[in-house]
PDB file of C-alpha atoms in Angstrom:
ATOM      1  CA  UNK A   1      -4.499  20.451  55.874  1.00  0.00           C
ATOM      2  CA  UNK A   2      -7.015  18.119  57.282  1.00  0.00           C
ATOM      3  CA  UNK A   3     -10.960  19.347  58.143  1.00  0.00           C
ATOM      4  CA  UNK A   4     -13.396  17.648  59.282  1.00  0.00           C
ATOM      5  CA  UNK A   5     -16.871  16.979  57.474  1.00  0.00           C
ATOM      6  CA  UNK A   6     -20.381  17.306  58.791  1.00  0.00           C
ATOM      7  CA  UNK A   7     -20.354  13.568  59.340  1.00  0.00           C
ATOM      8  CA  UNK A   8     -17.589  13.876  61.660  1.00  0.00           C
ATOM      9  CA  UNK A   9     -15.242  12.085  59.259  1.00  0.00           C
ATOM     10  CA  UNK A  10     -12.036  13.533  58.646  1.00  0.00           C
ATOM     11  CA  UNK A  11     -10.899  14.482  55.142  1.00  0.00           C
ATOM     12  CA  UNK A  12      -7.423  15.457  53.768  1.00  0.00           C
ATOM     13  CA  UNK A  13      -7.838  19.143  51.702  1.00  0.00           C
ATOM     14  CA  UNK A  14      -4.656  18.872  50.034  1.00  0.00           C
ATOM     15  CA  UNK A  15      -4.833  15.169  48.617  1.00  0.00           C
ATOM     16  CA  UNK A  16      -8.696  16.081  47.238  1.00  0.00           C
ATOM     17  CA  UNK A  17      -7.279  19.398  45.446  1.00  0.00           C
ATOM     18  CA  UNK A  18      -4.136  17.894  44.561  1.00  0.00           C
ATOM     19  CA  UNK A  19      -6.507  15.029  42.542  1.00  0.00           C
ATOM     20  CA  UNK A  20      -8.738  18.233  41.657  1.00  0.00           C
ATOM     21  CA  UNK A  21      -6.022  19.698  40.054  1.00  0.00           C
ATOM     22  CA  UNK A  22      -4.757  15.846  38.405  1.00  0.00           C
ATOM     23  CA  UNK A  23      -8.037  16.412  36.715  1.00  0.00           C
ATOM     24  CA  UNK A  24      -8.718  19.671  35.330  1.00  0.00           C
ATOM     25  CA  UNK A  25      -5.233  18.941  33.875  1.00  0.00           C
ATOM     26  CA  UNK A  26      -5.763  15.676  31.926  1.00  0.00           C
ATOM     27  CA  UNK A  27      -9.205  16.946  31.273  1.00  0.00           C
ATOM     28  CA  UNK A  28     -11.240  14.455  33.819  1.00  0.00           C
ATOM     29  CA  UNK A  29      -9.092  11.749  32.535  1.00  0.00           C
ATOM     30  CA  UNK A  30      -7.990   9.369  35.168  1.00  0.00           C
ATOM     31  CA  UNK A  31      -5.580   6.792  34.204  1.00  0.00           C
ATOM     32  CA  UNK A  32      -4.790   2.880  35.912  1.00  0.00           C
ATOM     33  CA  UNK A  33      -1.718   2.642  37.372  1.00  0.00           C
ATOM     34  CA  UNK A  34       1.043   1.867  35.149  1.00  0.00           C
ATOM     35  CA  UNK A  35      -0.761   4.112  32.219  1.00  0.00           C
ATOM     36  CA  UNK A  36       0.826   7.087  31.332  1.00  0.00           C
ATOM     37  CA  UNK A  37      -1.206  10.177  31.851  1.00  0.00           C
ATOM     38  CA  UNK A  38      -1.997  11.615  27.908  1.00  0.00           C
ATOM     39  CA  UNK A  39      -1.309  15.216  27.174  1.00  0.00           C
ATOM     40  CA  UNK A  40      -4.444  17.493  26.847  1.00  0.00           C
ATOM     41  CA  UNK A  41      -4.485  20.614  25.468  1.00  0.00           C
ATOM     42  CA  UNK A  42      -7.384  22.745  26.946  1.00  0.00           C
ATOM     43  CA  UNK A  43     -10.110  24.180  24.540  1.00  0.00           C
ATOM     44  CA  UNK A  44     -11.791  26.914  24.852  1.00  0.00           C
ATOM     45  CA  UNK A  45     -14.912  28.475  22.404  1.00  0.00           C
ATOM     46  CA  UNK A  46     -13.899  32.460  21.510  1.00  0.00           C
ATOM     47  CA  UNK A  47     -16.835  33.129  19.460  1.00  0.00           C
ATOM     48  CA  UNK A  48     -20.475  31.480  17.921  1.00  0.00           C
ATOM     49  CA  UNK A  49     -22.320  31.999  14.726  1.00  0.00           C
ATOM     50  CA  UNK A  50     -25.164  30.457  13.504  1.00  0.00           C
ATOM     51  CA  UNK A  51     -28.415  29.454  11.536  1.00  0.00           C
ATOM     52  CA  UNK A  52     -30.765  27.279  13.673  1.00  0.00           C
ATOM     53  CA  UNK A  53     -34.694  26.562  12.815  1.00  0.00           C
ATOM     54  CA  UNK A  54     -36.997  29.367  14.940  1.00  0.00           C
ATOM     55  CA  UNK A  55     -35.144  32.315  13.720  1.00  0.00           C
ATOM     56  CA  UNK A  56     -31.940  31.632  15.733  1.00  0.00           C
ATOM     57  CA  UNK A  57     -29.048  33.702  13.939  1.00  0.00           C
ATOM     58  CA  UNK A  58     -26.904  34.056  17.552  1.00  0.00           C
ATOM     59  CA  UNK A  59     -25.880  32.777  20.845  1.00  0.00           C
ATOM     60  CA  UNK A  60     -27.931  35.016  22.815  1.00  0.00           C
ATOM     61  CA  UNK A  61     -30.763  33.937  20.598  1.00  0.00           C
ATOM     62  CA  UNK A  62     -29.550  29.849  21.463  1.00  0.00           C
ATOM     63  CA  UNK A  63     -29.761  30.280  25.456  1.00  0.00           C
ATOM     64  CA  UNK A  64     -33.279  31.760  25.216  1.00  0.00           C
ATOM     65  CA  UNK A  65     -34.479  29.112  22.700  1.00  0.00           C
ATOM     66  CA  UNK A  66     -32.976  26.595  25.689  1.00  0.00           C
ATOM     67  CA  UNK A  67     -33.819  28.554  28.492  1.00  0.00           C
ATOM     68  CA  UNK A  68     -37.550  28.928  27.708  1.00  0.00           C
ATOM     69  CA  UNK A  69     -38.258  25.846  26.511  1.00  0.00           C
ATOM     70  CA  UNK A  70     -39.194  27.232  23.288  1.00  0.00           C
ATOM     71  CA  UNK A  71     -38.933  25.112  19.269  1.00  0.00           C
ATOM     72  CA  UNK A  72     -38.378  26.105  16.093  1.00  0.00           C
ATOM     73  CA  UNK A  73     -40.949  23.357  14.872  1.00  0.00           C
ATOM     74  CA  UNK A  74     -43.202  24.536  12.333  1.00  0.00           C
ATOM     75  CA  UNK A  75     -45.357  23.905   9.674  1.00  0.00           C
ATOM     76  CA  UNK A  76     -43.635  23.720   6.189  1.00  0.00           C
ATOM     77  CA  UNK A  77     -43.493  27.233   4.922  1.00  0.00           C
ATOM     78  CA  UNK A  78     -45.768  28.166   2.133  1.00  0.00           C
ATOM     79  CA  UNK A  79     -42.447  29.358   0.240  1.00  0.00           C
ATOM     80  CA  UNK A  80     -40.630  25.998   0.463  1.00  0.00           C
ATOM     81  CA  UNK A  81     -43.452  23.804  -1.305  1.00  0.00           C
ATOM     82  CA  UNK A  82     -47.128  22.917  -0.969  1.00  0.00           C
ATOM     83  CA  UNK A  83     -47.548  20.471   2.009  1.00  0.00           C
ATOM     84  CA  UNK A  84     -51.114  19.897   1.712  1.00  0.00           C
ATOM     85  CA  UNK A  85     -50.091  18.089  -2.287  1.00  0.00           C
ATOM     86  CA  UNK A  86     -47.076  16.303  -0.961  1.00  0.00           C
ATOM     87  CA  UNK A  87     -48.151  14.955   2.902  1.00  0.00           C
ATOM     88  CA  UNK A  88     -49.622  11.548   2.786  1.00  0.00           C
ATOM     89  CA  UNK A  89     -48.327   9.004   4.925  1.00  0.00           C
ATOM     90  CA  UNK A  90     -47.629   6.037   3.640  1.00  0.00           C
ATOM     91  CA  UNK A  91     -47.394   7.163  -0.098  1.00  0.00           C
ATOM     92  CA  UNK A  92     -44.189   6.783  -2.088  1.00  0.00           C
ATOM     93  CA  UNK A  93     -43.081  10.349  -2.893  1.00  0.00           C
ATOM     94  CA  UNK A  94     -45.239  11.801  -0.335  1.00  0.00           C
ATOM     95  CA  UNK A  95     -43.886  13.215   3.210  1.00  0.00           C
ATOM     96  CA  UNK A  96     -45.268  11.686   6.721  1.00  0.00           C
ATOM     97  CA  UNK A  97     -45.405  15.000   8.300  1.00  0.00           C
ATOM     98  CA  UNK A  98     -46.808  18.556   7.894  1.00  0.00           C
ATOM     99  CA  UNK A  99     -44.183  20.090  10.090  1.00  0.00           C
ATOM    100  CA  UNK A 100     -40.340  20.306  10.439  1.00  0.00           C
ATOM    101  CA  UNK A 101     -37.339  22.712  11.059  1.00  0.00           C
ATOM    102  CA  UNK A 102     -36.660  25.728   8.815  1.00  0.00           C
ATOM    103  CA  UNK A 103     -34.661  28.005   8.548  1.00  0.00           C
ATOM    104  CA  UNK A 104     -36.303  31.293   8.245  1.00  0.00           C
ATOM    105  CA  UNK A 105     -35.620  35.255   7.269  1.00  0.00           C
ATOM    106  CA  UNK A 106     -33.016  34.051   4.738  1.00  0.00           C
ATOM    107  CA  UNK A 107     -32.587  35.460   1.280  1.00  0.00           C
ATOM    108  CA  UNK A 108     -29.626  34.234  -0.451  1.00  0.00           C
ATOM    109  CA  UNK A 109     -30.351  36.363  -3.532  1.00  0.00           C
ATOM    110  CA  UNK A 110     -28.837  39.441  -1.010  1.00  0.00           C
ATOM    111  CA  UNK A 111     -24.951  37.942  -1.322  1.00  0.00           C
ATOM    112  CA  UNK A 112     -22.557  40.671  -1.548  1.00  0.00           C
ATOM    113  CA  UNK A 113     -20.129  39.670  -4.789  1.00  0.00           C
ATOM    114  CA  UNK A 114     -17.340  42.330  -3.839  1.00  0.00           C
ATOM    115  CA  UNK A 115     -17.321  41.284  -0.225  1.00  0.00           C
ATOM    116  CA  UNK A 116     -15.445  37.765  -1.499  1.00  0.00           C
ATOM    117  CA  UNK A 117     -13.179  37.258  -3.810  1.00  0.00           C
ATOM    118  CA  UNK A 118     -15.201  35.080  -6.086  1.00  0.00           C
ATOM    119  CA  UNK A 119     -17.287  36.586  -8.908  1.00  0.00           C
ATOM    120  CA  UNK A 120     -21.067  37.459  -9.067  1.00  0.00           C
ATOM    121  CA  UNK A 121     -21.506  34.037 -11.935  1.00  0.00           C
ATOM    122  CA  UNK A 122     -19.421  31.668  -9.030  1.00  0.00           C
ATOM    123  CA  UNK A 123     -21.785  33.083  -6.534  1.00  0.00           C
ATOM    124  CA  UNK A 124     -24.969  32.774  -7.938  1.00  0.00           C
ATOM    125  CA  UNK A 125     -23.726  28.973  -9.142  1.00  0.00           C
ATOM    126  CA  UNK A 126     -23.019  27.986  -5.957  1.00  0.00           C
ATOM    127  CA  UNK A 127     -24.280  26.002  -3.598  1.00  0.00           C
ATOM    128  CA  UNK A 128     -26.624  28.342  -0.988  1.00  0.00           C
ATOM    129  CA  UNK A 129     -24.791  26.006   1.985  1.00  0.00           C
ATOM    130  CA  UNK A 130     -21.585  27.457   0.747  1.00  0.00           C
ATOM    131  CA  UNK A 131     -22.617  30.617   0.951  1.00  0.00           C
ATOM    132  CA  UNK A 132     -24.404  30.684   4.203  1.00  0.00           C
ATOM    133  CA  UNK A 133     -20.953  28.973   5.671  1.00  0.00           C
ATOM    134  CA  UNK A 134     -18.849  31.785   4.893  1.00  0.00           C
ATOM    135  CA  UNK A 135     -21.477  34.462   6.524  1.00  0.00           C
ATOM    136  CA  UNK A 136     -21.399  32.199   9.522  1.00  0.00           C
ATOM    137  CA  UNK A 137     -17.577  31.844   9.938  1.00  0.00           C
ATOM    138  CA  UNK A 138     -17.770  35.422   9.256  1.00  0.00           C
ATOM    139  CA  UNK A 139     -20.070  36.435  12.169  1.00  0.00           C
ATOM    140  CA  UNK A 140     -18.329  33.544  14.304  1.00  0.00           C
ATOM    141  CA  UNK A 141     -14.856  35.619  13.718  1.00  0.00           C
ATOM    142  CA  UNK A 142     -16.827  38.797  14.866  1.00  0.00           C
ATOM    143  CA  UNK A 143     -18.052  37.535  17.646  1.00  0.00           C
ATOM    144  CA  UNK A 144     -14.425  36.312  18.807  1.00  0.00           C
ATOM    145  CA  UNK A 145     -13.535  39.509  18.940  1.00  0.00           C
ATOM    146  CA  UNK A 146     -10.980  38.327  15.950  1.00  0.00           C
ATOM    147  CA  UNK A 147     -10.165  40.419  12.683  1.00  0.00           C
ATOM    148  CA  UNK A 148     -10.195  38.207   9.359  1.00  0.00           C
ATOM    149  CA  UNK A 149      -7.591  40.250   7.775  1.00  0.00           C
ATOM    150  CA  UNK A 150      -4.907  39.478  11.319  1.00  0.00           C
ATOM    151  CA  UNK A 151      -5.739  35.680  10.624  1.00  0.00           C
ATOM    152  CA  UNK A 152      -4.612  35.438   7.026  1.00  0.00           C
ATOM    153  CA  UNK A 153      -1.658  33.044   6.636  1.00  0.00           C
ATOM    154  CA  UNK A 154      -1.778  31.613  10.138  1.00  0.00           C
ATOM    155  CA  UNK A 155      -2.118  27.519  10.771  1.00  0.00           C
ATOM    156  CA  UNK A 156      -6.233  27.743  11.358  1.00  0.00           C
ATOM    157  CA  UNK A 157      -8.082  24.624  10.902  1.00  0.00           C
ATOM    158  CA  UNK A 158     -11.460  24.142   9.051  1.00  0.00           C
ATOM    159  CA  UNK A 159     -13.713  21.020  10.241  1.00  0.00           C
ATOM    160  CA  UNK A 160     -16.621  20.625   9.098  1.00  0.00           C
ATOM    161  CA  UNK A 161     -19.610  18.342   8.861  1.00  0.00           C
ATOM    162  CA  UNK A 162     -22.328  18.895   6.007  1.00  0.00           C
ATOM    163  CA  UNK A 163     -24.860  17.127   4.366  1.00  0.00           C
ATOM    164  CA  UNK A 164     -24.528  17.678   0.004  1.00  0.00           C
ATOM    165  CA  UNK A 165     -27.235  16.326  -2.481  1.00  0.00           C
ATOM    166  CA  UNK A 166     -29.684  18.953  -3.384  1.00  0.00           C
ATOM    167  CA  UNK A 167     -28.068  21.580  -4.877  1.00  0.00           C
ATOM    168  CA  UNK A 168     -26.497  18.979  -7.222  1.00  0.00           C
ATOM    169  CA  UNK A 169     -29.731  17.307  -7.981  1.00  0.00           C
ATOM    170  CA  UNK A 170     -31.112  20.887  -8.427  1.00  0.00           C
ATOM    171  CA  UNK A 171     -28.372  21.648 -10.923  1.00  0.00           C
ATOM    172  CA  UNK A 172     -27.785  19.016 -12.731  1.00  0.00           C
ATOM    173  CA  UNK A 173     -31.705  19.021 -13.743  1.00  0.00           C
ATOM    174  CA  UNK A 174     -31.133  21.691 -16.598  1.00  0.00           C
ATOM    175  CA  UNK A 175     -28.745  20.584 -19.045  1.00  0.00           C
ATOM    176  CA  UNK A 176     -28.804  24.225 -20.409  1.00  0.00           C
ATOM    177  CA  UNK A 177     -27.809  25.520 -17.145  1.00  0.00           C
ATOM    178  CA  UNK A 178     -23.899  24.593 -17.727  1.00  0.00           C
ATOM    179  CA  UNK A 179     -21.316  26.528 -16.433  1.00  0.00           C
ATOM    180  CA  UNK A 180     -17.477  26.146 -15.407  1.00  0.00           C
ATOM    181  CA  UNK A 181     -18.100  26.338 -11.416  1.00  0.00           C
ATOM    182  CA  UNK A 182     -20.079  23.431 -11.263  1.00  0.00           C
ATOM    183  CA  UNK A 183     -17.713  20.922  -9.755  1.00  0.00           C
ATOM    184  CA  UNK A 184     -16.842  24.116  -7.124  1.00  0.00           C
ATOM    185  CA  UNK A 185     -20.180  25.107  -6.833  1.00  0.00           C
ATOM    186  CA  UNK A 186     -21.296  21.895  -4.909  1.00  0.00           C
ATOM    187  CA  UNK A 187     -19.782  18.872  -3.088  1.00  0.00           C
ATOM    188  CA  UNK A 188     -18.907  17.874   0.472  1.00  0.00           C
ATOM    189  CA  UNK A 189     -15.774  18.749  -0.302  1.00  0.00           C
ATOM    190  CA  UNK A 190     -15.898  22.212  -1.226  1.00  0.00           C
ATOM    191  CA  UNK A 191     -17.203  23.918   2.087  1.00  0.00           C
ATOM    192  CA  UNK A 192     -14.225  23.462   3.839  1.00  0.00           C
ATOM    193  CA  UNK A 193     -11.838  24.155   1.573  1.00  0.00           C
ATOM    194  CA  UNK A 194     -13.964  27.710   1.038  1.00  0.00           C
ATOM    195  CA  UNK A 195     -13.644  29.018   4.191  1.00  0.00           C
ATOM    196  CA  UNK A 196     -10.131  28.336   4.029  1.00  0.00           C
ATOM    197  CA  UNK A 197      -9.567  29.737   0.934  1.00  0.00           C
ATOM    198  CA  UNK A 198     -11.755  33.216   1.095  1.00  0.00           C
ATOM    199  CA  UNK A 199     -10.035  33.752   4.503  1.00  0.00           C
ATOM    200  CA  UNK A 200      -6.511  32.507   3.792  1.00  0.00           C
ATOM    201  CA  UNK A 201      -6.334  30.128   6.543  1.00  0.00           C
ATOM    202  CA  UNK A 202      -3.124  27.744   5.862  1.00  0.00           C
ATOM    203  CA  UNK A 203      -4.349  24.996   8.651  1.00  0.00           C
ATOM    204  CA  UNK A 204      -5.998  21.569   7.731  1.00  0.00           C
ATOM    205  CA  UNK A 205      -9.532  21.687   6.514  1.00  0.00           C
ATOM    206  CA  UNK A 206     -11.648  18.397   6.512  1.00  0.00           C
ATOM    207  CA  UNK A 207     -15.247  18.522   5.458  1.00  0.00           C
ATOM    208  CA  UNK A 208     -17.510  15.123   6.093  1.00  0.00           C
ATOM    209  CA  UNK A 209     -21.077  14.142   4.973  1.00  0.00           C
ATOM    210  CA  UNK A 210     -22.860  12.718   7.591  1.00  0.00           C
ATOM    211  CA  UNK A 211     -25.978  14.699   8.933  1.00  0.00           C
ATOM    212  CA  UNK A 212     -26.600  14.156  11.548  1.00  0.00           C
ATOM    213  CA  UNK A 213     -23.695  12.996  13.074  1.00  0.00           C
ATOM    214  CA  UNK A 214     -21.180  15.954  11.149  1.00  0.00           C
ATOM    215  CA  UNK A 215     -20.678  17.491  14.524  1.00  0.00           C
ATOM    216  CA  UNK A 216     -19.124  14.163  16.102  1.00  0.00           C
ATOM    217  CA  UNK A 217     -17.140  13.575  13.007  1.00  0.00           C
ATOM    218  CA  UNK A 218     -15.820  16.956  12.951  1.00  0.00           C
ATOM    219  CA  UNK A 219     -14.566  16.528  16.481  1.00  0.00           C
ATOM    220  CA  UNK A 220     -12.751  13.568  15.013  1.00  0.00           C
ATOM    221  CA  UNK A 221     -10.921  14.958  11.867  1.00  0.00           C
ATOM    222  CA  UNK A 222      -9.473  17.622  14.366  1.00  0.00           C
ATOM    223  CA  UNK A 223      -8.201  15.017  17.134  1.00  0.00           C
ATOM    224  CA  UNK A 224      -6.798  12.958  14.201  1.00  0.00           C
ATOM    225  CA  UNK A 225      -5.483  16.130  12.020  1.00  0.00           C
ATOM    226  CA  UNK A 226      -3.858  17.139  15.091  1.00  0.00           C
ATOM    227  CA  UNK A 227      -2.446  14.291  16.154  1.00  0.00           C
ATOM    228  CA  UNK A 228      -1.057  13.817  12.468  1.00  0.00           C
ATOM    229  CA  UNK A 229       0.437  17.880  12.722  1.00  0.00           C
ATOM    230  CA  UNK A 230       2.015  16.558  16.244  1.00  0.00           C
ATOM    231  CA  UNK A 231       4.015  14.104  14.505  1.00  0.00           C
ATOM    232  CA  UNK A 232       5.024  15.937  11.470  1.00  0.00           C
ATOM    233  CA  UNK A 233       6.729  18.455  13.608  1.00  0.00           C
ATOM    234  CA  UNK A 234       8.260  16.158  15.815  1.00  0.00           C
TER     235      UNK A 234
END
């Protein structure tokens, strides 16, 4: 079908939605000639959960953060440590700035033991990140309109990116505070493998620290993982 363009040039419909459709299949990818074309598998986001700074706990609570321009900068809170001792720029020890991103209206003292399958000494040992990872998987599930109980056993993947250091500098402070979770209670490692343990999961799980960039490396450990599941089964 051809048409014909306000400029008065004339167009061919069916080559542009033929190359239209070239793309939304290979996911914008457009190969050279003499490449072969790589096989994409589309992706698609069922459900959010989440902690962000400025009270955030949803995706409805996300687009209005975005869509009025508003921050969840804020002064240090009075109930995370005394800013006016510790901020002094330039001082060794000292922080540069009275303000930052916090997570607010969160009390992990309220976990529910008999909701998980872990006891109420592994979950008071535990790293708080740990616990606040389950909740959010949890509410993620929810919001996917997926029961946790109909996902047991099936091949569901776990990647994560964290960042580990202060609940194992906490800990390891007290040498009377010894107990036989530690090495579970924190590490990089252990997130992951949580998530896919409290909610039987049987997929791969990879869990990476490197703050800020977690989210790009957990895009990687699934393009790799699956790539490396692709082959097995072939």
């Amino acid at each position: 079908m051809v048409s014909i363009d306000t400029n008065g040039a004339s167009t061919d419909r069916s080559q542009d939605e033929a190359h239209l459709e070239q793309l939304h299949a290979t996911n914008g990818y457009q190969a050279s000639e003499g490449d072969a074309v790589p096989l994409v598998e589309p992706m698609a986001i069922c459900g959010m959960g989440m902690r962000l700074p400025g009270g955030i706990r949803d995706a409805e609570g996300y687009w209005d953060l975005l869509y009025n321009r508003r921050s969840g900068r804020c002064k240090v809170p009075k109930d995370r440590y005394n800013i006016d001792a510790w901020y002094g720029p330039g001082k060794i020890g000292h922080v540069t700035s009275k303000y930052g991103y916090f997570l607010s209206d969160i009390n992990f003292g309220n976990a529910d033991a008999s909701f998980w399958s872990m006891t109420k000494q592994e979950i008071e040992s535990m790293d708080p990140q740990q616990r606040l990872t389950l909740e959010v998987v949890y509410e993620c599930l929810q919001n996917a309109g997926q029961k946790p109980k109909e996902l047991r056993g099936r091949k569901i993947g776990v990647y994560l990116g964290t960042f580990d250091g202060d609940w194992l500098e906490l800990d390891g402070r007290d040498p009377q505070h010894y107990h036989m979770y530690r090495l579970t209670g924190y590490g990089d490692y252990m997130s992951a493998n949580r998530v896919n343990y409290e909610f039987g999961f049987m997929g791969p799980r990879s869990a990476a620290d490197l703050h800020t960039d977690s989210s790009d490396l957990a895009g990687w450990s699934f393009t790799v993982s699956q790539f490396v599941l692709h082959a097995l089964q072939l």
